XYZ file of N, CA and C in Angstrom:
501
model
N -22.639 10.916 -59.556
C -21.535 11.836 -59.388
C -22.027 13.279 -59.339
N -23.095 13.564 -60.083
C -23.659 14.914 -60.040
C -24.171 15.220 -58.632
N -24.829 14.245 -58.007
C -25.324 14.432 -56.640
C -24.164 14.650 -55.678
N -23.149 13.825 -55.776
C -21.979 13.949 -54.894
C -21.332 15.309 -55.100
N -21.176 15.734 -56.342
C -20.551 17.018 -56.649
C -21.359 18.191 -56.095
N -22.675 18.069 -56.115
C -23.548 19.145 -55.652
C -23.771 19.116 -54.142
N -23.967 17.926 -53.565
C -24.395 17.827 -52.168
C -23.310 17.411 -51.177
N -22.289 16.699 -51.633
C -21.288 16.173 -50.702
C -20.003 16.980 -50.778
N -19.374 17.006 -51.934
C -18.137 17.765 -52.121
C -18.007 18.144 -53.593
N -17.755 19.433 -53.840
C -17.546 19.884 -55.218
C -16.136 19.476 -55.641
N -16.047 18.677 -56.692
C -14.733 18.207 -57.127
C -14.464 18.494 -58.597
N -15.487 18.961 -59.319
C -15.330 19.269 -60.742
C -16.443 20.241 -61.127
N -16.251 20.945 -62.236
C -17.293 21.847 -62.717
C -18.568 21.053 -63.004
N -19.674 21.520 -62.459
C -20.947 20.809 -62.614
C -21.335 20.656 -64.083
N -21.058 21.670 -64.906
C -21.419 21.597 -66.325
C -20.753 20.414 -67.026
N -19.537 20.072 -66.605
C -18.850 18.933 -67.206
C -19.630 17.646 -66.940
N -20.063 17.467 -65.697
C -20.826 16.264 -65.353
C -22.141 16.225 -66.120
N -22.817 17.363 -66.230
C -24.095 17.387 -66.946
C -23.900 17.099 -68.437
N -22.805 17.560 -69.008
C -22.499 17.256 -70.409
C -22.267 15.757 -70.589
N -21.532 15.163 -69.659
C -21.276 13.720 -69.711
C -22.588 12.950 -69.566
N -23.447 13.379 -68.653
C -24.744 12.717 -68.469
C -25.544 12.758 -69.770
N -25.589 13.911 -70.420
C -26.313 14.016 -71.697
C -25.710 13.087 -72.741
N -24.388 13.025 -72.802
C -23.716 12.145 -73.769
C -24.045 10.685 -73.514
N -24.018 10.283 -72.253
C -24.306 8.889 -71.903
C -25.770 8.560 -72.187
N -26.669 9.494 -71.917
C -28.083 9.259 -72.221
C -28.303 9.061 -73.720
N -27.644 9.857 -74.545
C -27.753 9.686 -75.998
C -27.165 8.337 -76.399
N -26.006 8.000 -75.845
C -25.371 6.707 -76.118
C -26.323 5.567 -75.755
N -26.941 5.669 -74.574
C -27.863 4.616 -74.119
C -29.115 4.552 -74.988
N -29.606 5.704 -75.440
C -30.796 5.720 -76.291
C -30.584 4.860 -77.534
N -29.405 4.922 -78.104
C -29.122 4.165 -79.321
C -28.608 2.752 -79.054
N -28.117 2.488 -77.853
C -27.462 1.201 -77.597
C -28.109 0.333 -76.531
N -28.914 0.892 -75.655
C -29.507 0.116 -74.568
C -30.815 -0.497 -75.052
N -30.686 -1.470 -75.932
C -31.816 -2.156 -76.543
C -31.326 -3.484 -77.076
N -32.255 -4.296 -77.530
C -31.883 -5.634 -77.995
C -30.880 -5.573 -79.145
N -31.148 -4.723 -80.132
C -30.204 -4.535 -81.248
C -29.808 -3.067 -81.284
N -28.535 -2.811 -81.065
C -28.041 -1.437 -81.026
C -28.277 -0.742 -82.366
N -28.659 0.525 -82.301
C -28.895 1.316 -83.510
C -27.603 1.970 -84.003
N -26.754 2.321 -83.083
C -25.501 3.004 -83.412
C -24.421 2.406 -82.520
N -23.974 1.228 -82.874
C -23.063 0.478 -82.018
C -21.723 1.193 -81.914
N -21.299 1.484 -80.694
C -20.014 2.143 -80.475
C -18.971 1.148 -79.980
N -19.410 -0.038 -79.624
C -18.489 -1.103 -79.227
C -17.528 -0.709 -78.134
N -16.314 -1.246 -78.243
C -15.297 -0.984 -77.229
C -14.904 0.482 -77.180
N -14.900 1.165 -78.316
C -14.510 2.572 -78.337
C -15.458 3.395 -77.474
N -16.756 3.188 -77.637
C -17.730 3.924 -76.830
C -17.632 3.574 -75.360
N -17.518 2.282 -75.068
C -17.426 1.836 -73.675
C -16.155 2.335 -73.009
N -15.037 2.238 -73.720
C -13.761 2.682 -73.153
C -13.758 4.195 -72.972
N -14.351 4.926 -73.897
C -14.426 6.383 -73.758
C -15.218 6.772 -72.515
N -16.358 6.143 -72.325
C -17.167 6.410 -71.134
C -16.396 6.014 -69.880
N -15.708 4.885 -69.932
C -14.927 4.423 -68.776
C -13.837 5.426 -68.416
N -13.132 5.966 -69.409
C -12.077 6.940 -69.116
C -12.646 8.202 -68.483
N -13.796 8.645 -68.956
C -14.427 9.828 -68.367
C -14.810 9.547 -66.915
N -15.419 8.386 -66.661
C -15.793 8.034 -65.287
C -14.566 7.893 -64.394
N -13.512 7.267 -64.913
C -12.278 7.136 -64.127
C -11.683 8.502 -63.809
N -11.729 9.411 -64.769
C -11.252 10.769 -64.518
C -12.053 11.420 -63.395
N -13.385 11.343 -63.490
C -14.239 11.977 -62.479
C -14.035 11.357 -61.098
N -13.999 10.037 -61.029
C -13.801 9.376 -59.733
C -12.397 9.658 -59.208
N -11.418 9.697 -60.098
C -10.058 10.063 -59.692
C -10.003 11.463 -59.108
N -10.679 12.406 -59.746
C -10.740 13.781 -59.212
C -11.400 13.801 -57.837
N -12.461 13.025 -57.689
C -13.162 12.952 -56.409
C -12.246 12.387 -55.325
N -11.529 11.335 -55.642
C -10.610 10.718 -54.674
C -9.504 11.697 -54.294
N -8.937 12.377 -55.274
C -7.864 13.342 -54.993
C -8.398 14.508 -54.172
N -9.562 15.013 -54.534
C -10.149 16.173 -53.823
C -10.459 15.839 -52.368
N -10.993 14.641 -52.120
C -11.385 14.268 -50.755
C -10.267 13.563 -49.995
N -9.225 13.136 -50.726
C -8.150 12.331 -50.137
C -8.717 11.077 -49.468
N -9.732 10.508 -50.100
C -10.421 9.331 -49.562
C -10.590 8.297 -50.673
N -9.743 7.272 -50.643
C -9.758 6.245 -51.684
C -11.018 5.385 -51.648
N -11.769 5.427 -50.560
C -12.954 4.567 -50.471
C -14.020 4.922 -51.509
N -13.895 6.076 -52.173
C -14.820 6.415 -53.255
C -14.701 5.440 -54.420
N -13.667 4.620 -54.425
C -13.514 3.603 -55.468
C -14.697 2.627 -55.441
N -15.462 2.655 -54.352
C -16.670 1.828 -54.250
C -17.629 2.121 -55.411
N -17.490 3.295 -56.030
C -18.336 3.640 -57.171
C -18.105 2.712 -58.363
N -17.013 1.969 -58.335
C -16.704 1.011 -59.402
C -16.666 -0.425 -58.896
N -17.196 -0.674 -57.726
C -16.991 -1.969 -57.066
C -17.546 -3.164 -57.839
N -18.724 -3.071 -58.393
C -19.311 -4.217 -59.101
C -18.440 -4.598 -60.297
N -18.059 -3.613 -61.071
C -17.260 -3.866 -62.272
C -15.831 -4.244 -61.896
N -15.299 -3.605 -60.862
C -13.937 -3.896 -60.422
C -13.780 -5.303 -59.887
N -14.709 -5.729 -59.044
C -14.630 -7.088 -58.485
C -14.767 -8.119 -59.600
N -15.704 -7.920 -60.515
C -15.872 -8.851 -61.634
C -14.586 -8.925 -62.459
N -13.981 -7.787 -62.744
C -12.758 -7.768 -63.556
C -11.588 -8.431 -62.850
N -11.348 -8.049 -61.599
C -10.202 -8.594 -60.863
C -10.360 -10.094 -60.638
N -11.534 -10.532 -60.213
C -11.725 -11.965 -59.964
C -11.700 -12.780 -61.255
N -12.130 -12.194 -62.362
C -12.033 -12.898 -63.643
C -10.567 -13.075 -64.034
N -9.752 -12.047 -63.825
C -8.316 -12.169 -64.109
C -7.692 -13.242 -63.224
N -8.001 -13.215 -61.933
C -7.462 -14.229 -61.010
C -7.901 -15.626 -61.446
N -9.170 -15.764 -61.806
C -9.706 -17.055 -62.251
C -8.962 -17.543 -63.490
N -8.743 -16.657 -64.441
C -8.031 -17.040 -65.663
C -6.582 -17.412 -65.368
N -5.949 -16.720 -64.432
C -4.582 -17.088 -64.041
C -4.563 -18.471 -63.401
N -5.575 -18.762 -62.580
C -5.665 -20.086 -61.958
C -5.868 -21.183 -63.004
N -6.518 -20.830 -64.116
C -6.725 -21.778 -65.212
C -5.519 -21.811 -66.155
N -4.468 -21.066 -65.811
C -3.236 -20.972 -66.608
C -3.512 -20.452 -68.013
N -4.416 -19.483 -68.112
C -4.738 -18.881 -69.402
C -3.910 -17.620 -69.608
N -3.707 -17.269 -70.855
C -3.052 -16.013 -71.195
C -4.092 -14.901 -71.036
N -3.889 -14.025 -70.058
C -4.902 -12.994 -69.802
C -4.908 -11.911 -70.876
N -3.949 -11.954 -71.784
C -3.928 -11.006 -72.886
C -4.796 -11.425 -74.060
N -5.273 -12.654 -74.026
C -6.106 -13.156 -75.120
C -7.587 -12.939 -74.824
N -8.407 -12.806 -75.869
C -9.847 -12.622 -75.664
C -10.468 -13.829 -74.956
N -11.565 -13.571 -74.268
C -12.255 -14.628 -73.524
C -13.706 -14.223 -73.323
N -14.476 -15.132 -72.753
C -15.878 -14.850 -72.404
C -16.153 -15.422 -71.025
N -15.343 -15.024 -70.065
C -15.439 -15.606 -68.732
C -15.911 -14.638 -67.647
N -16.205 -13.398 -68.005
C -16.759 -12.486 -67.001
C -18.146 -12.983 -66.600
N -18.534 -12.643 -65.394
C -19.836 -13.077 -64.908
C -20.957 -12.600 -65.836
N -20.878 -11.348 -66.279
C -21.943 -10.847 -67.154
C -21.957 -11.581 -68.490
N -20.791 -12.023 -68.972
C -20.757 -12.774 -70.228
C -21.382 -14.158 -70.060
N -21.134 -14.785 -68.935
C -21.746 -16.094 -68.681
C -23.260 -15.946 -68.554
N -23.703 -14.867 -67.890
C -25.145 -14.631 -67.786
C -25.763 -14.448 -69.176
N -25.117 -13.644 -70.015
C -25.679 -13.342 -71.333
C -25.506 -14.492 -72.323
N -24.343 -15.120 -72.329
C -24.052 -16.132 -73.355
C -24.524 -17.533 -72.975
N -24.205 -17.979 -71.780
C -24.547 -19.345 -71.386
C -25.942 -19.452 -70.781
N -26.317 -18.483 -69.952
C -27.645 -18.525 -69.330
C -28.716 -17.878 -70.208
N -28.286 -17.240 -71.290
C -29.197 -16.616 -72.264
C -30.062 -15.514 -71.658
N -29.524 -14.832 -70.639
C -30.211 -13.665 -70.087
C -29.966 -12.519 -71.074
N -31.010 -11.823 -71.522
C -30.800 -10.724 -72.471
C -29.796 -9.702 -71.926
N -28.940 -9.196 -72.815
C -27.878 -8.300 -72.350
C -28.425 -7.034 -71.698
N -29.596 -6.586 -72.113
C -30.203 -5.410 -71.481
C -30.554 -5.731 -70.026
N -31.018 -6.942 -69.769
C -31.343 -7.360 -68.398
C -30.065 -7.468 -67.570
N -29.013 -8.059 -68.146
C -27.735 -8.181 -67.433
C -27.203 -6.794 -67.084
N -27.221 -5.884 -68.045
C -26.760 -4.514 -67.794
C -27.603 -3.845 -66.716
N -28.902 -4.082 -66.748
C -29.798 -3.498 -65.740
C -29.503 -4.049 -64.351
N -29.200 -5.334 -64.267
C -28.851 -5.939 -62.975
C -27.577 -5.302 -62.436
N -26.553 -5.215 -63.275
C -25.292 -4.598 -62.848
C -25.522 -3.158 -62.403
N -26.297 -2.410 -63.181
C -26.571 -1.015 -62.862
C -27.324 -0.890 -61.538
N -28.325 -1.726 -61.336
C -29.119 -1.663 -60.105
C -28.280 -2.015 -58.882
N -27.471 -3.063 -58.983
C -26.620 -3.453 -57.848
C -25.638 -2.332 -57.532
N -25.001 -1.762 -58.575
C -24.047 -0.678 -58.336
C -24.753 0.538 -57.746
N -25.952 0.859 -58.217
C -26.700 2.005 -57.688
C -27.043 1.813 -56.214
N -27.459 0.617 -55.844
C -27.766 0.327 -54.432
C -26.510 0.489 -53.582
N -25.383 0.011 -54.088
C -24.118 0.135 -53.357
C -23.753 1.604 -53.167
N -23.919 2.416 -54.206
C -23.578 3.837 -54.122
C -24.480 4.551 -53.121
N -25.774 4.286 -53.165
C -26.698 4.914 -52.210
C -26.311 4.520 -50.784
N -26.012 3.248 -50.566
C -25.575 2.800 -49.245
C -24.304 3.488 -48.801
N -23.367 3.659 -49.720
C -22.102 4.325 -49.389
C -22.345 5.770 -48.961
N -23.166 6.481 -49.718
C -23.444 7.881 -49.389
C -24.131 7.984 -48.032
N -24.969 7.004 -47.699
C -25.636 7.010 -46.395
C -24.661 6.676 -45.260
N -23.541 6.042 -45.576
C -22.557 5.620 -44.565
C -21.221 6.334 -44.755
N -21.241 7.588 -45.177
C -19.999 8.286 -45.521
C -18.935 8.248 -44.428
N -19.327 8.299 -43.193
C -18.356 8.286 -42.105
C -17.636 6.958 -41.934
N -18.113 5.938 -42.595
C -17.540 4.593 -42.463
C -17.100 4.057 -43.831
N -16.548 4.934 -44.658
C -16.225 4.605 -46.040
C -15.411 3.346 -46.239
N -14.309 3.211 -45.494
C -13.446 2.043 -45.699
C -14.086 0.762 -45.176
N -14.836 0.856 -44.082
C -15.556 -0.320 -43.586
C -16.603 -0.761 -44.604
N -17.318 0.221 -45.142
C -18.349 -0.079 -46.141
C -17.718 -0.700 -47.381
N -16.636 -0.097 -47.858
C -15.935 -0.618 -49.034
C -15.492 -2.057 -48.808
N -14.907 -2.325 -47.652
C -14.449 -3.684 -47.337
C -15.612 -4.668 -47.330
N -16.702 -4.299 -46.679
C -17.875 -5.171 -46.625
C -18.452 -5.445 -48.001
N -18.532 -4.410 -48.822
C -19.077 -4.566 -50.175
C -18.177 -5.468 -51.012
N -16.871 -5.264 -50.931
C -15.950 -6.105 -51.708
C -16.080 -7.562 -51.282
N -16.143 -7.806 -49.982
C -16.293 -9.187 -49.506
C -17.613 -9.795 -49.975
N -18.692 -9.033 -49.888
C -20.003 -9.516 -50.335
C -20.009 -9.807 -51.838
N -19.420 -8.912 -52.625
C -19.364 -9.130 -54.069
C -18.472 -10.318 -54.424
N -17.361 -10.476 -53.713
C -16.476 -11.630 -53.958
C -17.201 -12.938 -53.649
N -17.936 -12.957 -52.548
C -18.707 -14.144 -52.181
C -19.756 -14.448 -53.256
N -20.470 -13.415 -53.699
C -21.507 -13.592 -54.723
C -20.902 -14.093 -56.030
N -19.788 -13.508 -56.437
C -19.106 -13.919 -57.668
C -18.680 -15.378 -57.578
N -18.072 -15.749 -56.450
C -17.587 -17.121 -56.266
C -18.743 -18.120 -56.318
N -19.832 -17.819 -55.625
C -21.001 -18.718 -55.651
C -21.558 -18.844 -57.063
N -21.665 -17.727 -57.772
C -22.176 -17.747 -59.141
C -21.291 -18.608 -60.035
N -19.987 -18.395 -59.950
C -19.061 -19.146 -60.810
C -19.057 -20.639 -60.469
N -19.144 -20.964 -59.187
C -19.196 -22.387 -58.814
C -20.425 -23.055 -59.420
N -21.515 -22.317 -59.473
C -22.759 -22.892 -59.974
C -22.818 -22.916 -61.505
N -22.342 -21.859 -62.168
C -22.595 -21.716 -63.599
C -21.375 -21.776 -64.509
N -20.151 -21.751 -63.980
C -18.986 -21.728 -64.864
C -18.896 -22.990 -65.709
N -19.394 -24.095 -65.211
C -19.393 -25.342 -65.974
C -20.126 -25.219 -67.294
N -21.137 -24.359 -67.353
C -21.854 -24.131 -68.611
C -20.917 -23.546 -69.657
N -20.021 -22.670 -69.209
C -19.066 -22.062 -70.136
C -18.068 -23.100 -70.631
N -17.630 -23.963 -69.740
C -16.634 -24.967 -70.103
C -17.185 -25.980 -71.093
N -18.486 -26.211 -71.061
C -19.068 -27.215 -71.954
C -19.371 -26.667 -73.343
N -19.216 -25.339 -73.526
C -19.502 -24.764 -74.850
C -18.256 -24.649 -75.682
Protein backbone atom coordinates (compact mmCIF):
# COMPACT_ATOMS: atom_id res chain seq x y z
CA UNK A 1 0.00 0.00 0.00
CA UNK A 2 2.93 2.33 0.65
CA UNK A 3 4.14 1.73 -2.92
CA UNK A 4 0.67 2.31 -4.37
CA UNK A 5 0.27 5.48 -2.28
CA UNK A 6 3.66 6.81 -3.42
CA UNK A 7 3.85 5.64 -7.05
CA UNK A 8 0.31 5.01 -8.32
CA UNK A 9 -2.17 7.25 -6.50
CA UNK A 10 -1.93 9.16 -3.23
CA UNK A 11 -4.95 8.13 -1.17
CA UNK A 12 -3.82 8.67 2.43
CA UNK A 13 -1.08 10.44 4.38
CA UNK A 14 2.13 8.48 3.86
CA UNK A 15 3.07 8.77 7.55
CA UNK A 16 -0.05 6.82 8.49
CA UNK A 17 0.97 3.90 6.29
CA UNK A 18 4.53 3.96 7.63
CA UNK A 19 3.22 3.95 11.21
CA UNK A 20 1.03 0.95 10.40
CA UNK A 21 3.99 -0.83 8.77
CA UNK A 22 6.09 -0.29 11.91
CA UNK A 23 3.24 -1.58 14.09
CA UNK A 24 2.77 -4.69 11.97
CA UNK A 25 6.52 -5.38 11.95
CA UNK A 26 6.60 -5.22 15.76
CA UNK A 27 3.51 -7.45 15.91
CA UNK A 28 5.18 -9.94 13.55
CA UNK A 29 8.45 -9.86 15.50
CA UNK A 30 6.65 -11.18 18.56
CA UNK A 31 4.12 -13.43 16.81
CA UNK A 32 5.56 -14.74 13.54
CA UNK A 33 7.30 -17.71 15.12
CA UNK A 34 6.52 -21.20 16.33
CA UNK A 35 5.45 -19.99 19.79
CA UNK A 36 4.20 -16.42 19.99
CA UNK A 37 5.96 -14.23 22.55
CA UNK A 38 3.16 -11.70 22.89
CA UNK A 39 0.03 -13.34 21.57
CA UNK A 40 -2.56 -10.79 20.44
CA UNK A 41 -5.00 -13.39 19.13
CA UNK A 42 -8.17 -12.24 17.46
CA UNK A 43 -7.87 -8.72 18.87
CA UNK A 44 -4.53 -8.15 17.16
CA UNK A 45 -5.62 -9.78 13.92
CA UNK A 46 -8.94 -7.95 13.80
CA UNK A 47 -7.25 -4.63 14.59
CA UNK A 48 -4.81 -5.10 11.72
CA UNK A 49 -7.67 -6.19 9.46
CA UNK A 50 -9.69 -3.05 10.24
CA UNK A 51 -6.70 -0.84 9.46
CA UNK A 52 -6.11 -2.65 6.15
CA UNK A 53 -9.81 -2.46 5.28
CA UNK A 54 -9.77 1.26 6.01
CA UNK A 55 -6.73 1.80 3.78
CA UNK A 56 -8.06 -0.33 0.92
CA UNK A 57 -11.47 1.34 1.28
CA UNK A 58 -9.83 4.76 0.98
CA UNK A 59 -7.94 3.57 -2.09
CA UNK A 60 -11.13 2.27 -3.71
CA UNK A 61 -13.02 5.49 -2.96
CA UNK A 62 -10.14 7.70 -4.15
CA UNK A 63 -9.71 5.82 -7.44
CA UNK A 64 -13.38 4.88 -7.88
CA UNK A 65 -12.07 1.45 -8.87
CA UNK A 66 -13.39 -1.53 -6.90
CA UNK A 67 -10.88 -3.88 -8.52
CA UNK A 68 -8.38 -2.86 -5.81
CA UNK A 69 -10.23 -5.40 -3.68
CA UNK A 70 -7.78 -7.84 -5.31
CA UNK A 71 -5.47 -6.81 -2.44
CA UNK A 72 -7.59 -9.10 -0.25
CA UNK A 73 -8.31 -11.82 -2.79
CA UNK A 74 -6.55 -14.78 -1.14
CA UNK A 75 -8.18 -14.18 2.23
CA UNK A 76 -11.52 -13.16 0.70
CA UNK A 77 -11.87 -16.23 -1.50
CA UNK A 78 -10.93 -18.54 1.39
CA UNK A 79 -13.48 -16.84 3.67
CA UNK A 80 -16.35 -16.71 1.19
CA UNK A 81 -15.88 -20.27 -0.08
CA UNK A 82 -15.57 -21.58 3.49
CA UNK A 83 -18.90 -19.93 4.35
CA UNK A 84 -20.51 -21.40 1.22
CA UNK A 85 -19.04 -24.82 2.05
CA UNK A 86 -20.39 -24.67 5.60
CA UNK A 87 -23.83 -23.65 4.31
CA UNK A 88 -23.77 -26.62 1.94
CA UNK A 89 -22.97 -28.82 4.96
CA UNK A 90 -26.00 -27.24 6.73
CA UNK A 91 -23.78 -25.89 9.50
CA UNK A 92 -24.48 -22.85 11.64
CA UNK A 93 -21.98 -20.32 10.28
CA UNK A 94 -22.14 -18.43 13.57
CA UNK A 95 -20.48 -21.28 15.43
CA UNK A 96 -16.70 -21.81 15.65
CA UNK A 97 -15.10 -24.19 13.16
CA UNK A 98 -11.77 -25.27 11.69
CA UNK A 99 -12.67 -25.54 8.03
CA UNK A 100 -10.68 -22.75 6.40
CA UNK A 101 -8.04 -23.95 3.98
CA UNK A 102 -5.24 -22.57 6.16
CA UNK A 103 -6.68 -24.38 9.20
CA UNK A 104 -6.76 -27.69 7.35
CA UNK A 105 -3.16 -27.11 6.23
CA UNK A 106 -2.04 -26.34 9.79
CA UNK A 107 -4.21 -28.76 11.77
CA UNK A 108 -4.76 -31.80 9.55
CA UNK A 109 -1.72 -31.66 7.27
CA UNK A 110 0.51 -30.50 10.16
CA UNK A 111 2.13 -27.75 8.10
CA UNK A 112 3.68 -25.30 10.61
CA UNK A 113 1.53 -22.18 10.93
CA UNK A 114 4.48 -19.95 10.03
CA UNK A 115 4.82 -21.85 6.73
CA UNK A 116 1.06 -21.58 6.06
CA UNK A 117 1.16 -17.84 6.76
CA UNK A 118 4.20 -17.49 4.50
CA UNK A 119 2.41 -19.33 1.68
CA UNK A 120 -0.64 -17.08 1.98
CA UNK A 121 1.57 -13.99 2.11
CA UNK A 122 3.63 -15.04 -0.91
CA UNK A 123 0.58 -15.89 -3.03
CA UNK A 124 -1.09 -12.58 -2.12
CA UNK A 125 2.14 -10.66 -2.84
CA UNK A 126 2.46 -12.26 -6.28
CA UNK A 127 -1.17 -11.37 -7.02
CA UNK A 128 -0.62 -7.75 -5.96
CA UNK A 129 2.53 -7.37 -8.08
CA UNK A 130 0.65 -8.84 -11.06
CA UNK A 131 -2.25 -6.46 -10.49
CA UNK A 132 0.01 -3.40 -10.38
CA UNK A 133 1.65 -4.56 -13.62
CA UNK A 134 -1.82 -4.90 -15.23
CA UNK A 135 -3.47 -1.75 -13.86
CA UNK A 136 -5.30 -1.00 -17.10
CA UNK A 137 -7.06 -4.36 -16.91
CA UNK A 138 -8.06 -4.32 -13.23
CA UNK A 139 -11.45 -6.00 -13.48
CA UNK A 140 -10.23 -8.65 -15.93
CA UNK A 141 -7.29 -9.39 -13.65
CA UNK A 142 -9.54 -9.52 -10.58
CA UNK A 143 -11.93 -11.91 -12.33
CA UNK A 144 -9.11 -14.19 -13.46
CA UNK A 145 -7.53 -14.25 -10.01
CA UNK A 146 -10.83 -15.03 -8.29
CA UNK A 147 -11.51 -17.88 -10.71
CA UNK A 148 -7.98 -19.26 -10.27
CA UNK A 149 -8.21 -19.06 -6.47
CA UNK A 150 -11.68 -20.68 -6.47
CA UNK A 151 -10.36 -23.52 -8.62
CA UNK A 152 -7.33 -23.97 -6.32
CA UNK A 153 -9.51 -23.91 -3.19
CA UNK A 154 -11.94 -26.45 -4.65
CA UNK A 155 -9.15 -28.84 -5.70
CA UNK A 156 -7.50 -28.53 -2.28
CA UNK A 157 -10.75 -29.19 -0.42
CA UNK A 158 -11.65 -32.16 -2.63
CA UNK A 159 -8.29 -33.70 -1.85
CA UNK A 160 -7.86 -32.85 1.85
CA UNK A 161 -11.23 -32.02 3.45
CA UNK A 162 -11.74 -35.69 4.27
CA UNK A 163 -8.86 -35.43 6.73
CA UNK A 164 -10.85 -32.83 8.65
CA UNK A 165 -13.98 -34.97 8.66
CA UNK A 166 -12.13 -37.94 10.12
CA UNK A 167 -10.83 -35.97 13.11
